[in-house]
PDB file of C-alpha atoms in Angstrom:
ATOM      1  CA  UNK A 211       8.411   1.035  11.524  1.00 79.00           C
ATOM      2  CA  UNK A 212      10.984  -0.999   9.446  1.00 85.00           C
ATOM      3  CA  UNK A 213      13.185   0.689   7.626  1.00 90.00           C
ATOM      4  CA  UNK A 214      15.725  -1.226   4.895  1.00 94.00           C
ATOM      5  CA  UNK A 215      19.213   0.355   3.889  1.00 96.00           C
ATOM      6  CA  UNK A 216      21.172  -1.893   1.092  1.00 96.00           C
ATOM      7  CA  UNK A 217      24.784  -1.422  -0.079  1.00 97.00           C
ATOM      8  CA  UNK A 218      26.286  -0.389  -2.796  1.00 97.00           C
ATOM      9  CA  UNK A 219      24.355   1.540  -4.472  1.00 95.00           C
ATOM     10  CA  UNK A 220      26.376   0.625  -7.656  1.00 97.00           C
ATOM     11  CA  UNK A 221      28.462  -2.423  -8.299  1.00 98.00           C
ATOM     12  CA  UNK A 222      30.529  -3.374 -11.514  1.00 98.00           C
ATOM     13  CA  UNK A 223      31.974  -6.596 -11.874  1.00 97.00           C
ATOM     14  CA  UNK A 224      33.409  -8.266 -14.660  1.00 97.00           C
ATOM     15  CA  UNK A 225      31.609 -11.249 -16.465  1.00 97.00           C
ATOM     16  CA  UNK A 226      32.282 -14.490 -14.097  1.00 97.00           C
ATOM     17  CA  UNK A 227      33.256 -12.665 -11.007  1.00 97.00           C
ATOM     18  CA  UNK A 228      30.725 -12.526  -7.785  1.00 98.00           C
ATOM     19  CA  UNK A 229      28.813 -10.489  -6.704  1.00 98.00           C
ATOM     20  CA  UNK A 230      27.546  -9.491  -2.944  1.00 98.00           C
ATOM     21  CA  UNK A 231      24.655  -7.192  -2.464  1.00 98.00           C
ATOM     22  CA  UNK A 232      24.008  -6.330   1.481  1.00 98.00           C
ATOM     23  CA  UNK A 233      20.988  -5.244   3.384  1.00 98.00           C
ATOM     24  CA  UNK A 234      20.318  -4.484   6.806  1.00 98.00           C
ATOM     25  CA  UNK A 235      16.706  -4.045   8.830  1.00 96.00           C
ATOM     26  CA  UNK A 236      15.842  -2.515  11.448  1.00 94.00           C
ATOM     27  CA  UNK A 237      12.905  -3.849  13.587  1.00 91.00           C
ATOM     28  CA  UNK A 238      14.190  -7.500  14.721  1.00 90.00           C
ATOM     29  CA  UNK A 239      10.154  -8.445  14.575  1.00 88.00           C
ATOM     30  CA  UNK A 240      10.591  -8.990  10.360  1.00 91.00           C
ATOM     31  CA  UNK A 241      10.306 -12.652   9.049  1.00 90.00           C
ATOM     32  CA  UNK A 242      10.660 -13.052   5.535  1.00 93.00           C
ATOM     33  CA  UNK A 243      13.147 -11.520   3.222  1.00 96.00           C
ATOM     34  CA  UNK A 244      12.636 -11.642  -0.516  1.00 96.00           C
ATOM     35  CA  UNK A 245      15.209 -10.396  -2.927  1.00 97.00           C
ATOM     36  CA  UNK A 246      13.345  -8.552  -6.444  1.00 97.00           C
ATOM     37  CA  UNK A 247      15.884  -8.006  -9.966  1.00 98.00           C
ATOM     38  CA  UNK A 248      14.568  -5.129 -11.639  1.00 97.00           C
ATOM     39  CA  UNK A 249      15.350  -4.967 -15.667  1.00 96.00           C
ATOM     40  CA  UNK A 250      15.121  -1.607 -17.229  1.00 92.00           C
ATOM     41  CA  UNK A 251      12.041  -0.382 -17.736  1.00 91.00           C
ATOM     42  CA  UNK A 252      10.543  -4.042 -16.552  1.00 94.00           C
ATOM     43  CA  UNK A 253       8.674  -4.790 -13.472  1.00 95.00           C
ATOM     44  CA  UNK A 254      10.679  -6.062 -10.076  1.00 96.00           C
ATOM     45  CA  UNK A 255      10.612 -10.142 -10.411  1.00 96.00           C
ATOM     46  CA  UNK A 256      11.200 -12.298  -7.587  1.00 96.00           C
ATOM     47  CA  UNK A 257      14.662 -14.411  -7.830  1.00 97.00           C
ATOM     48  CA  UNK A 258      14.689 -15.761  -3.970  1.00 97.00           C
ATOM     49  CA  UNK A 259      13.497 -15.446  -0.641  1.00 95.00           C
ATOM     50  CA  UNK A 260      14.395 -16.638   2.927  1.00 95.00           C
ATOM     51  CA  UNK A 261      12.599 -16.790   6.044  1.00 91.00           C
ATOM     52  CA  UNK A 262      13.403 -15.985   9.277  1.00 87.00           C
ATOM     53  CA  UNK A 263      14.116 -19.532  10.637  1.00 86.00           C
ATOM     54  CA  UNK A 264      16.674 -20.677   7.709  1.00 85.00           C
ATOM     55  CA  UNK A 265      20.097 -19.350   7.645  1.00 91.00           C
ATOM     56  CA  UNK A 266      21.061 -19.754   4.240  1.00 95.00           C
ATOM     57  CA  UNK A 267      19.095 -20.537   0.607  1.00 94.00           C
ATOM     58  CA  UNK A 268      20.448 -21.587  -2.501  1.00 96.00           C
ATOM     59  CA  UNK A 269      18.989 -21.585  -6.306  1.00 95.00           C
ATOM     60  CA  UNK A 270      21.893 -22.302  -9.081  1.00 96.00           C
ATOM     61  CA  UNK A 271      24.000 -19.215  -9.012  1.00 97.00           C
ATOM     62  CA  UNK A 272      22.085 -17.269  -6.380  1.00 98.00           C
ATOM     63  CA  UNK A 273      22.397 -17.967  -2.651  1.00 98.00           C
ATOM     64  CA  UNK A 274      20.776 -15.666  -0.001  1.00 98.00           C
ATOM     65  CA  UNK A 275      22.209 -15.781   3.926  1.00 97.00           C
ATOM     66  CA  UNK A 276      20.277 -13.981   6.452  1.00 96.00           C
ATOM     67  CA  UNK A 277      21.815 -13.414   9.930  1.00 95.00           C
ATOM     68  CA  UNK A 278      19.518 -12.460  12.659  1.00 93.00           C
ATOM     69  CA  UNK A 279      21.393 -11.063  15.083  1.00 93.00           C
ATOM     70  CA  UNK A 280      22.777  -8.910  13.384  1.00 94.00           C
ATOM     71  CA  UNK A 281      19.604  -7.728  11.342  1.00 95.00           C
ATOM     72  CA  UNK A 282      21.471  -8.150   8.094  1.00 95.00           C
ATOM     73  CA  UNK A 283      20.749 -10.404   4.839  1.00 97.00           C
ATOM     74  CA  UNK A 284      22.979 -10.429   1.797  1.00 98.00           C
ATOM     75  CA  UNK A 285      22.628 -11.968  -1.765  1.00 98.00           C
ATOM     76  CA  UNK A 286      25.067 -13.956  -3.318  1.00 98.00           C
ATOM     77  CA  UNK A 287      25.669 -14.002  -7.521  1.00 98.00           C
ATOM     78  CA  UNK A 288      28.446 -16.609  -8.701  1.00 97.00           C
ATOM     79  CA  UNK A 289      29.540 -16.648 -12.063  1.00 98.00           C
ATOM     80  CA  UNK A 290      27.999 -13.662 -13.455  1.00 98.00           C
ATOM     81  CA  UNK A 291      26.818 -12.891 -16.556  1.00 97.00           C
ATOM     82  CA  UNK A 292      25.186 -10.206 -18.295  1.00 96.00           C
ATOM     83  CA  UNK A 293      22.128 -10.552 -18.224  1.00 96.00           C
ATOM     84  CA  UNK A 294      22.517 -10.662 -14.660  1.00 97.00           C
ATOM     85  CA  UNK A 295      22.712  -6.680 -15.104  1.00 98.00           C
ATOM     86  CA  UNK A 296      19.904  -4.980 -13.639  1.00 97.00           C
ATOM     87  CA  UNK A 297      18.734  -3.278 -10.343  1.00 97.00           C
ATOM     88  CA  UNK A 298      18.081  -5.586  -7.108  1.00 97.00           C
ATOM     89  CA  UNK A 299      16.091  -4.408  -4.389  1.00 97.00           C
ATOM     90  CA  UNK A 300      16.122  -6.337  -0.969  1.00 97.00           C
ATOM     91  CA  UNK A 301      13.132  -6.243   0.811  1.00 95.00           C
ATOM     92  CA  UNK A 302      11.648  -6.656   4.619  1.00 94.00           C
ATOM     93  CA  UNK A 303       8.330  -7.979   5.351  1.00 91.00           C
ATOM     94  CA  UNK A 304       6.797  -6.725   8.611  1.00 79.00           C
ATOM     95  CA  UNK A 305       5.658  -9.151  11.020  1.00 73.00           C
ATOM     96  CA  UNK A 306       2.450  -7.926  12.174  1.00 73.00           C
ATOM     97  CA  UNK A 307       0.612  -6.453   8.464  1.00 71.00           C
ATOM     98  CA  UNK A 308       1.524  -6.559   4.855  1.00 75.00           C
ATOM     99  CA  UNK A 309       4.191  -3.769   4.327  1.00 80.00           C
ATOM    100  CA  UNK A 310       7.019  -4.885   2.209  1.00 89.00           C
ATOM    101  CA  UNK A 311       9.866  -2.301   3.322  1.00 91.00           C
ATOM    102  CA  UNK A 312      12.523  -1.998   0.309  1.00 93.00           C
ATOM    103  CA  UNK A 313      16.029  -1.212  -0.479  1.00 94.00           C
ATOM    104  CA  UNK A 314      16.911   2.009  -2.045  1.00 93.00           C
ATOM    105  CA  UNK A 315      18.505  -0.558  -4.298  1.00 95.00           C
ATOM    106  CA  UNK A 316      21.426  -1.436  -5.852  1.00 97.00           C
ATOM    107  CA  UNK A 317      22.474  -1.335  -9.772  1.00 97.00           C
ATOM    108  CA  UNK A 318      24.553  -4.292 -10.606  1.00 98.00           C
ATOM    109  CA  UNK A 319      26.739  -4.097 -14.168  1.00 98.00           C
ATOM    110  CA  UNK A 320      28.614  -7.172 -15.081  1.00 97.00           C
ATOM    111  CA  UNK A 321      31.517  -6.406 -17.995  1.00 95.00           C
ATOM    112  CA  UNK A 322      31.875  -8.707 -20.851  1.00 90.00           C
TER     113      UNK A 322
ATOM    114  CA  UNK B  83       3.118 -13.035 -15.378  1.00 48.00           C
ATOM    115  CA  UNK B  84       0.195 -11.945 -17.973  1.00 62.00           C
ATOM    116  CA  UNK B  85      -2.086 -12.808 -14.335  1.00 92.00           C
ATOM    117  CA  UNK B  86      -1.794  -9.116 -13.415  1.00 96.00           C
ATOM    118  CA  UNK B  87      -2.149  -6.537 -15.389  1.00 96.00           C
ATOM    119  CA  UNK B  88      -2.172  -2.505 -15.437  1.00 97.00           C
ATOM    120  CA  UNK B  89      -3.446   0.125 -17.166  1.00 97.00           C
ATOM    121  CA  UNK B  90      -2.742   2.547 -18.579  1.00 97.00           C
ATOM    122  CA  UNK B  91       0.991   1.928 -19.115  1.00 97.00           C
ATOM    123  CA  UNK B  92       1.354   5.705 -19.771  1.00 98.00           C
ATOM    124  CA  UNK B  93      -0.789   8.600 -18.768  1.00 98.00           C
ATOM    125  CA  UNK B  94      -0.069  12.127 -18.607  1.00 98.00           C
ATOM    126  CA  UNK B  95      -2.723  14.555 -16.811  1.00 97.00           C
ATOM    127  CA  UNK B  96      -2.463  18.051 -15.295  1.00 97.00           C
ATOM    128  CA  UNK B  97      -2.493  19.253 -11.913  1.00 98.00           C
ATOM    129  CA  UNK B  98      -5.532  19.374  -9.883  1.00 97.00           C
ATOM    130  CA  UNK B  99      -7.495  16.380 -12.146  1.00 98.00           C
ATOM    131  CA  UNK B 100      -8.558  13.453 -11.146  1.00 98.00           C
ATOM    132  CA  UNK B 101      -6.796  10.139 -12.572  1.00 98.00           C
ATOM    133  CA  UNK B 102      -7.069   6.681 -12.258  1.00 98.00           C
ATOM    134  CA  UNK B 103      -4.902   3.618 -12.532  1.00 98.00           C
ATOM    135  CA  UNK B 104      -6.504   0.406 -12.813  1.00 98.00           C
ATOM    136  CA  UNK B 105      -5.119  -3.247 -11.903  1.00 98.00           C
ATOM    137  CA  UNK B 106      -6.828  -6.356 -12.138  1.00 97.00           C
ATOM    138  CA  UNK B 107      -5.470  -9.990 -11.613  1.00 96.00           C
ATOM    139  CA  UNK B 108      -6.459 -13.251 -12.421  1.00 94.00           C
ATOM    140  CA  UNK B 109      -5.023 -15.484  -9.584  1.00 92.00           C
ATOM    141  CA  UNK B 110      -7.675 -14.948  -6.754  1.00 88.00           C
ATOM    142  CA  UNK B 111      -5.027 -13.701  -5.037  1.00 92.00           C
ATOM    143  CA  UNK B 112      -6.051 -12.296  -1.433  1.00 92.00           C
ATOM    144  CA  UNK B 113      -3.730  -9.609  -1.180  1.00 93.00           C
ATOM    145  CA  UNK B 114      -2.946  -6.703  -3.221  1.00 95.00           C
ATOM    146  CA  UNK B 115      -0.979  -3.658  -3.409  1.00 96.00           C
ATOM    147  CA  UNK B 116       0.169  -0.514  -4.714  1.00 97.00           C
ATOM    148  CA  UNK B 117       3.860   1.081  -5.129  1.00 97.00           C
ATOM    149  CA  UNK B 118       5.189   4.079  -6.374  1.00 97.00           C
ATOM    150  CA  UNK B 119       8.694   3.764  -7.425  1.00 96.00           C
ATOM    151  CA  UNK B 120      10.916   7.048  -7.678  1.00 93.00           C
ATOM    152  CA  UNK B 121      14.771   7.572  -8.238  1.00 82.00           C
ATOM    153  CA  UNK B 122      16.703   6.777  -4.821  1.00 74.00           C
ATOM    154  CA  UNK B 123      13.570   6.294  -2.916  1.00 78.00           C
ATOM    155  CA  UNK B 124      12.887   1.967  -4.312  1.00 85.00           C
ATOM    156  CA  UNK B 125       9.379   1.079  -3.756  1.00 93.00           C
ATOM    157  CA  UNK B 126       7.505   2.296  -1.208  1.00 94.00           C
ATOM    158  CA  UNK B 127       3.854   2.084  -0.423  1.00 93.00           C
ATOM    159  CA  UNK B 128       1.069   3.335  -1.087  1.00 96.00           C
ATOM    160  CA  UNK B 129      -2.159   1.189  -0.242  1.00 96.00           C
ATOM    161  CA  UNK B 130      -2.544  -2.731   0.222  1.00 93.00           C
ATOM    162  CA  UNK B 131      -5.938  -4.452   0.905  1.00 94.00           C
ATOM    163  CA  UNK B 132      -6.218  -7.640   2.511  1.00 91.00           C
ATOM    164  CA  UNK B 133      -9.144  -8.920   0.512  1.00 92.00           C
ATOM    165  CA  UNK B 134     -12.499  -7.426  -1.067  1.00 91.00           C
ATOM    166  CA  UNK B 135     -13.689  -4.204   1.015  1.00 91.00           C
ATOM    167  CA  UNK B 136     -10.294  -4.357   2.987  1.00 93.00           C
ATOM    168  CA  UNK B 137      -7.416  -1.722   2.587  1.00 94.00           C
ATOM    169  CA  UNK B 138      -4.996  -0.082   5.064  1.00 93.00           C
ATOM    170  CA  UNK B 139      -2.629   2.621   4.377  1.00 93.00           C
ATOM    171  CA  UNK B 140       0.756   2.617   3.647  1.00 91.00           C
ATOM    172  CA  UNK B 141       3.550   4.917   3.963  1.00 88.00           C
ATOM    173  CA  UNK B 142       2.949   7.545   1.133  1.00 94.00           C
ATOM    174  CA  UNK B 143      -0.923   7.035   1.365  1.00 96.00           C
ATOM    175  CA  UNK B 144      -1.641  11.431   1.191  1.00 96.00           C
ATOM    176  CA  UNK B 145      -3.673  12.229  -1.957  1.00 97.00           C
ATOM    177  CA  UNK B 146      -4.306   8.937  -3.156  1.00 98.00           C
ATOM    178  CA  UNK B 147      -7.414   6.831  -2.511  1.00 97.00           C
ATOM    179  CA  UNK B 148      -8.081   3.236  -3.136  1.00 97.00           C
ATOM    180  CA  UNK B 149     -11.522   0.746  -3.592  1.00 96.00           C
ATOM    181  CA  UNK B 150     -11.540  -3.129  -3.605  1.00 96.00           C
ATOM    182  CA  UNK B 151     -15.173  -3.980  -4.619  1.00 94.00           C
ATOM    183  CA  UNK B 152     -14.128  -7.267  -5.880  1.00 93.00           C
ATOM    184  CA  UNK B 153     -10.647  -9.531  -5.296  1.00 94.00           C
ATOM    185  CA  UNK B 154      -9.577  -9.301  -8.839  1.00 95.00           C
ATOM    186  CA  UNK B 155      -9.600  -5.351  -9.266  1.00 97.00           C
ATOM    187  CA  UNK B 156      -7.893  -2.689  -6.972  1.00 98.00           C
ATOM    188  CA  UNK B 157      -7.834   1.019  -8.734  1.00 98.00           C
ATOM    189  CA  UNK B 158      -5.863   4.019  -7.429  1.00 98.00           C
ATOM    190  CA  UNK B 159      -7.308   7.375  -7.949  1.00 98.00           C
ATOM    191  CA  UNK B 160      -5.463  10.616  -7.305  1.00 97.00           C
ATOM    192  CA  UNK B 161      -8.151  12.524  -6.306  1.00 95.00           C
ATOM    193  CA  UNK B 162      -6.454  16.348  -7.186  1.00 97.00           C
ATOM    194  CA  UNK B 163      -3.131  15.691  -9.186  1.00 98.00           C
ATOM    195  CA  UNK B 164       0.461  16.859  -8.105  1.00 98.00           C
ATOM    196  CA  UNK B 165       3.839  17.151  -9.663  1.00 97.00           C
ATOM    197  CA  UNK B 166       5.231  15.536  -6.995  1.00 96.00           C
ATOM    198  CA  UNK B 167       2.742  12.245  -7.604  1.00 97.00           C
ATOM    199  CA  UNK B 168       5.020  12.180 -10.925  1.00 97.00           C
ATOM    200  CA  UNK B 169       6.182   8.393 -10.736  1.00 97.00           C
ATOM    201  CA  UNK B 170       6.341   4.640 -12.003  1.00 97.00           C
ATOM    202  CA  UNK B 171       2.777   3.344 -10.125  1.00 98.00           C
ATOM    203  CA  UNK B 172       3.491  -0.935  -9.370  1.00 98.00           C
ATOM    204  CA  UNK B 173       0.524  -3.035  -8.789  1.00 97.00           C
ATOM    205  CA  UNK B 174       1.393  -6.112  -7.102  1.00 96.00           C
ATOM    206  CA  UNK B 175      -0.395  -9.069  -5.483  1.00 95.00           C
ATOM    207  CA  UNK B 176       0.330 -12.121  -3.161  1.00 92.00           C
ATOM    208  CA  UNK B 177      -1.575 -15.245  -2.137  1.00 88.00           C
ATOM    209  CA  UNK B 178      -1.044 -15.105   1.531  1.00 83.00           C
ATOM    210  CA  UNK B 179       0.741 -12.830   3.817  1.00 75.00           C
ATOM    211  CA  UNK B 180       4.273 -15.137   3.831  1.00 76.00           C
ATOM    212  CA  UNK B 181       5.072 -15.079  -0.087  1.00 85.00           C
ATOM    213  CA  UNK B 182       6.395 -12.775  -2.092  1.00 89.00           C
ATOM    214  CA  UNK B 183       4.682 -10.355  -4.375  1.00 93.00           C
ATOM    215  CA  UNK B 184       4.186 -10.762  -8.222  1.00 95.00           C
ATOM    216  CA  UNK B 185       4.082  -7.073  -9.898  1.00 96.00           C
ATOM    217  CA  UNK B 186       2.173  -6.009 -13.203  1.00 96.00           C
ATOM    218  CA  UNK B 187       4.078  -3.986 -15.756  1.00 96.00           C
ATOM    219  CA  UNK B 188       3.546  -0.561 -13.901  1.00 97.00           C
ATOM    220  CA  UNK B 189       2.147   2.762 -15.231  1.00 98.00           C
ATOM    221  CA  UNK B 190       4.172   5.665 -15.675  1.00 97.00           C
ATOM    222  CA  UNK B 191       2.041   8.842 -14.211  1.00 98.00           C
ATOM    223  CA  UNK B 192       3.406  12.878 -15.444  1.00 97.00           C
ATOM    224  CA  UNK B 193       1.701  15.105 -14.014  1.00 98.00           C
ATOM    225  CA  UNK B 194       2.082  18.595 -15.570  1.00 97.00           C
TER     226      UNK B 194
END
């Protein structure tokens, strides 16, 4: 089956710096990619997604790039703020049945 | 996000009873799911169903059980409690297999 491994697990920056958050799959078969933020003690929301056929997706300060061949996907956070502190799981949908396959995740601190 | 919701959002039950967590949504959505979320582990999981009278396993389906009479409600019973079922239980549902999932608040299970 698929299994997900992201990197780091922790990652301070400081308020206005970016910040990269890598994954990588492992059964080539996955097609969609969605990216959840995770506040504490919230539920996971949704903040982007890409697809299998698109290389690269962009909303305001978030960008996700996804490269196939190499089974990898990263997220992209310009100009961070605090609020943009919180836990980010990647995840990796299967192509053949529902299972979402997630990240271990990764905690994200941004310093005022 | 008030279209799926859990409950209870805190239960605490001993080992060897029976407990279980209820989720219901609003959105007709097809597809529905259950996580479990521990420390260094993300979200992995634990049942999904398809639609009404469909579910599958997951990865960490052993001691849990689900039923999908109708679309809107998909409860998970442990059928004999463990410590190790000790977690943060996510609902979740989708409208069709290629989008990502929308969580409920989650219910945080002790088992003692």
């Amino acid at each position: 089956g698929e299994n997900v491994e992201q990197h780091p697990s922790t990652l301070s920056v400081q308020e206005g710096d970016s910040a990269v958050i890598k994954c990588t799959y492992s059964d080539s078969a996955s097609n969609y990619f969605p990216w959840y933020k995770q506040e504490l003690g919230k539920r996971p929301q949704l903040i982007i997604d890409i697809r299998s056929n698109v290389g690269e997706k962009k909303d305001q300060r978030i960008a996700v790039t996804l490269n196939k061949t190499a089974k990898h996907f990263s997220l992209h956070i310009t100009e961070t703020q605090p609020e943009d502190s919180a836990v980010y799981f990647c995840a990796a949908k299967e192509n053949y049945g529902q299972n979402f396959v997630f990240g271990p995740g990764t905690r994200l601190s941004v310093l005022p | 996000d008030a279209g799926i919701t859990q409950s209870p959002r805190y239960k605490i039950t001993e080992t060897g009873r029976q407990v279980t967590l209820m989720c219901h949504q609003t959105w007709s959505h097809s597809y529905m799911f259950w996580y479990r979320q521990d420390l260094g582990h993300g979200l992995r999981l634990i049942y999904y169903s398809a639609a009404a009278d469909i579910t599958d396993k997951g990865e960490v389906s052993d001691g849990y059980v689900v039923s999908r009479s109708k679309t809107e409600n998909f409860p998970l019973t442990l059928e004999s409690a463990t410590r190790s079922q000790t977690s943060v239980y996510f609902c979740a549902s989708s409208e069709s297999p290629g989008q990502g999932l929308t969580f409920g608040s989650g219910t945080r299970l002790t088992v003692v």
